[in-house]
Short mmCIF file of C-alpha atoms in Angstrom, two decimals:
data_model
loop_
_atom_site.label_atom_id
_atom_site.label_comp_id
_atom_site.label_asym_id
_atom_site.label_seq_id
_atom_site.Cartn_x
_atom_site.Cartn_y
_atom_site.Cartn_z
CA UNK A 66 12.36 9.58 4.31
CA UNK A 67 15.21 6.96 3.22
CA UNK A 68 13.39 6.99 -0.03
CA UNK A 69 12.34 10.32 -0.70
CA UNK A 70 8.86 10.24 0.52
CA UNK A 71 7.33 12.80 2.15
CA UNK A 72 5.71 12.59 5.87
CA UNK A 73 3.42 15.42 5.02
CA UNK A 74 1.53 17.70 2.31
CA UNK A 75 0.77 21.08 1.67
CA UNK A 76 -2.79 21.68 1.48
CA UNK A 77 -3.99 24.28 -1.22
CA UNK A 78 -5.60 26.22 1.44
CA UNK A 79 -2.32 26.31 2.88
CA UNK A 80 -2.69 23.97 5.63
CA UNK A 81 -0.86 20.93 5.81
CA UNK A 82 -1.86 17.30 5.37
CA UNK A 83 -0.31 14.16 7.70
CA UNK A 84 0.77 11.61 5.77
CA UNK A 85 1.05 9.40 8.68
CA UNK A 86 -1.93 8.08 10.72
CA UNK A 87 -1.37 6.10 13.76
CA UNK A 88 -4.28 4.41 15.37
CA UNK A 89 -7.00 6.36 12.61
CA UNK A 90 -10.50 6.27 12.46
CA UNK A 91 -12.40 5.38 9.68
CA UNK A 92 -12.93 8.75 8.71
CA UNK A 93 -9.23 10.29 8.82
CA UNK A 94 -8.11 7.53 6.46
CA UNK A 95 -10.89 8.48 4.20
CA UNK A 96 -10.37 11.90 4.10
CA UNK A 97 -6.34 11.78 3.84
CA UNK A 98 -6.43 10.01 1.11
CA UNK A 99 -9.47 12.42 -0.18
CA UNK A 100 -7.51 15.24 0.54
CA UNK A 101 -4.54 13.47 -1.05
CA UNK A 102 -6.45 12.74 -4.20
CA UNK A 103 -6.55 16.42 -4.92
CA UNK A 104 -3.07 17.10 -4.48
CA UNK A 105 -1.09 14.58 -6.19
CA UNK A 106 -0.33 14.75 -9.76
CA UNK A 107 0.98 12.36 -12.31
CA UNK A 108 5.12 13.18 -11.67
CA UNK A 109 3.99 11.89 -8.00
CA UNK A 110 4.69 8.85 -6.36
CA UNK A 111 2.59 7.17 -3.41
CA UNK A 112 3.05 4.61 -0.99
CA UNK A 113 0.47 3.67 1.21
CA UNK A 114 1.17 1.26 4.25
CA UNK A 115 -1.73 -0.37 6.12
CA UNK A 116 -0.59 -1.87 9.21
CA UNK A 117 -3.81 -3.48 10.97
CA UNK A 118 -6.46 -5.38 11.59
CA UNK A 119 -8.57 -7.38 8.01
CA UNK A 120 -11.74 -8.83 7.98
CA UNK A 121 -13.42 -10.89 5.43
CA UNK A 122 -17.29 -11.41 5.26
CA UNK A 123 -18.75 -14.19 3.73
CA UNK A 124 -22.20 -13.50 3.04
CA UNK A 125 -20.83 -10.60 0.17
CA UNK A 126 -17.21 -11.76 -0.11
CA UNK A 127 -16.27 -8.32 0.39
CA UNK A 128 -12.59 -7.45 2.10
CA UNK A 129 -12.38 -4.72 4.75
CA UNK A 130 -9.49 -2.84 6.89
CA UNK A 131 -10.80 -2.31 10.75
CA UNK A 132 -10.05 1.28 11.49
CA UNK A 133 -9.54 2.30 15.04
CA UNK A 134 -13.12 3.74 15.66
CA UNK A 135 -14.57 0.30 13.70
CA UNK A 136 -17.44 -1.58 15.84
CA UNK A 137 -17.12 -5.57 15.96
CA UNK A 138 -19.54 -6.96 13.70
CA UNK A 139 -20.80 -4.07 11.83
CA UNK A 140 -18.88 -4.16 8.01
CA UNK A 141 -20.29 -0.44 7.98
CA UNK A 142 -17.87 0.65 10.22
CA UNK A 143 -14.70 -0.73 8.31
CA UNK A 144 -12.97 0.47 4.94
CA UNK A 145 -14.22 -1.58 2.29
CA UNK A 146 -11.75 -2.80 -0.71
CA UNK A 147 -14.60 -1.24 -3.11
CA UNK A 148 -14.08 1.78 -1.10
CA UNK A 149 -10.01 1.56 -0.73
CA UNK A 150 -10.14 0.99 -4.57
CA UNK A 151 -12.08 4.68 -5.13
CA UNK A 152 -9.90 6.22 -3.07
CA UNK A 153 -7.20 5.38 -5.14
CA UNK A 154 -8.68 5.14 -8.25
CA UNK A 155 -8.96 9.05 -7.47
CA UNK A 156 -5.28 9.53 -7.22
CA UNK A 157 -3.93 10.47 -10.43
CA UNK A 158 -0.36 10.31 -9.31
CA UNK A 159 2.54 8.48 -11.91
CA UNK A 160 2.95 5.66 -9.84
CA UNK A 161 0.51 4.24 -6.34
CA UNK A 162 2.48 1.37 -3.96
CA UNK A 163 -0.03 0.16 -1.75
CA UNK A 164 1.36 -2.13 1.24
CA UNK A 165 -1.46 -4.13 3.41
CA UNK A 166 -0.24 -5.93 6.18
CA UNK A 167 -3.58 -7.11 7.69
CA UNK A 168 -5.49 -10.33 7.50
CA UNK A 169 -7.53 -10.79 4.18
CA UNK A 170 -5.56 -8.30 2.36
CA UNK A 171 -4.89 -10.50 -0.52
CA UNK A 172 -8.86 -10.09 -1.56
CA UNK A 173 -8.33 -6.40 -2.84
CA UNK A 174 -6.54 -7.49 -5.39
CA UNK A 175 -8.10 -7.38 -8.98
CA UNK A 176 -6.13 -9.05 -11.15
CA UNK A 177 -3.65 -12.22 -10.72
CA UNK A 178 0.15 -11.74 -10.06
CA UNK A 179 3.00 -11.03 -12.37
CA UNK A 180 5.92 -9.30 -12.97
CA UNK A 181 9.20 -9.37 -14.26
CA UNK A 182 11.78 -12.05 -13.16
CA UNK A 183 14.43 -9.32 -12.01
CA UNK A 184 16.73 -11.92 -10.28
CA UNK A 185 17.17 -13.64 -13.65
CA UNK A 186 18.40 -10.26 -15.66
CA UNK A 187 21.75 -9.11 -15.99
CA UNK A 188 22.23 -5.37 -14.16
CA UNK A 189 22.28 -3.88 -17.34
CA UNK A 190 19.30 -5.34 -18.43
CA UNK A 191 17.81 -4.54 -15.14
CA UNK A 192 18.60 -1.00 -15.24
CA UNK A 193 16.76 -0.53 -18.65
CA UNK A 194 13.45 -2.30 -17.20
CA UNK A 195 13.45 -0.33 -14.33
CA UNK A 196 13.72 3.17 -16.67
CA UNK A 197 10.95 1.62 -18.84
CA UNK A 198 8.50 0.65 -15.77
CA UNK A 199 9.43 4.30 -14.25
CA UNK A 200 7.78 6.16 -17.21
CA UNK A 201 4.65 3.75 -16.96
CA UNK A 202 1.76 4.75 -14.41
CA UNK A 203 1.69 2.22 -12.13
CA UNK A 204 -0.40 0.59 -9.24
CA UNK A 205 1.07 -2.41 -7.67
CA UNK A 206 -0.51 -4.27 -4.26
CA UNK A 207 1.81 -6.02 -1.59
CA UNK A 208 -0.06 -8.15 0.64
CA UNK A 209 0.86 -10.43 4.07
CA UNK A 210 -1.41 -12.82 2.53
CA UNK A 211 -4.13 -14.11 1.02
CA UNK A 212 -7.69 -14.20 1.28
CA UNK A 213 -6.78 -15.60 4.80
CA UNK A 214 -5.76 -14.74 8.71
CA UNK A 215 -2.28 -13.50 9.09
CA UNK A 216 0.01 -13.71 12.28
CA UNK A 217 0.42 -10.10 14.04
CA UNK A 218 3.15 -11.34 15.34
CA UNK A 219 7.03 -13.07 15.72
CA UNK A 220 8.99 -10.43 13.58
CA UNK A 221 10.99 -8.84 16.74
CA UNK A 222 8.12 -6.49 17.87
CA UNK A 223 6.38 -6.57 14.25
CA UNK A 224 3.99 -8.91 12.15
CA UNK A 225 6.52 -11.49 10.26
CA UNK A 226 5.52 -9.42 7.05
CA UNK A 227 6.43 -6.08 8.30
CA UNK A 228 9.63 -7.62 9.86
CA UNK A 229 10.64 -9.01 6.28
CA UNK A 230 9.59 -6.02 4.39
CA UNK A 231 11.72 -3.88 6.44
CA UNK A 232 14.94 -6.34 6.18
CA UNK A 233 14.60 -6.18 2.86
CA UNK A 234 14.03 -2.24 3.06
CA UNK A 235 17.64 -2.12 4.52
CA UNK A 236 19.51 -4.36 2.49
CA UNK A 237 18.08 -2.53 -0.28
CA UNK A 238 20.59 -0.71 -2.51
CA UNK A 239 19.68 1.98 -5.22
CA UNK A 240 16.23 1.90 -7.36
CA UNK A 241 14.06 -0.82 -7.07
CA UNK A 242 10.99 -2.37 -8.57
CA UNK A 243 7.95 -2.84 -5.79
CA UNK A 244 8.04 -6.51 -7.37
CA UNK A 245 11.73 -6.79 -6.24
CA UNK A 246 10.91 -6.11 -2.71
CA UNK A 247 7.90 -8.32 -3.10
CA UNK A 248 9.85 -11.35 -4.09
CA UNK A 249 12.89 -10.63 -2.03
#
């Protein structure tokens, strides 16, 4: 709410959509973000946080998020990143910040890492790359890691990653850049 986003949706058939799933099956984060995908236009913004459990399977170096309802073993039963990159390759909203804290989260990344040096600009400068990136569409992945186990926990009753991402959340001060927060 701090940062404008909304905690819920209105449906077109009037109902209204949760954005926030605690403890969701496999099937309510497909659907949410479904549903989302046909509500969300291009002046939109979304964040997506993942907060769970990764795995990583060898045999077809494929990534997956363990929903709640996900059986031990079976990679059917888990989000793929193939399938986590549909979803959002069906949201056609201005700008998509997707935050995985879970182990293996760094393999659903595409491409390498980049970004602009923001600590080395001057404020004025920084103001005018932060208006140019804000009329760009945008995805941008934050990840607790690599392609590699993660600790769930030592961050005062959170992972170490969520702990530091919301530190830097609160000592935040006025628009931002997702690579800011990333590097901070």
């Amino acid at each position: 709410r701090r940062y404008g986003f909304a905690t819920g949706a209105a449906l077109p058939d009037g109902g209204t959509l949760p954005l926030i799933l605690k403890d969701a099956t496999r099937g309510q984060i497909e659907t949410a973000l479904f549903q989302l995908s046909q509500i969300v236009g291009e002046a939109d913004q979304v964040l997506i946080y993942y907060g769970g459990h990764g795995v990583f399977e060898q045999v077809t170096g494929t990534a997956f998020w363990v929903p709640s309802d996900a059986v031990a073993g079976v990679p059917p039963s888990y989000l793929s990143a193939s399938g986590i990159s549909e979803a959002l390759l069906r949201l056609q909203a201005g700008s998509v910040i997707v935050i995985s804290d879970s182990c293996y989260s760094g393999a659903l990344m595409r491409g390498g890492a980049g970004g602009e040096d923001f600590g080395a600009l001057t404020p004025a400068d920084r103001a005018r790359v932060l208006a140019h990136l804000a009329e760009k569409r945008s995805r941008v992945l934050i990840t607790s890691g690599a392609n590699e186990p993660v600790a769930d926990g030592g961050g005062d009753g959170h992972s170490v990653f969520a702990r530091a991402l919301l530190t830097g959340l609160e000592r935040a001060e006025g628009p931002m850049a997702a690579q800011e927060i990333f590097d901070d």
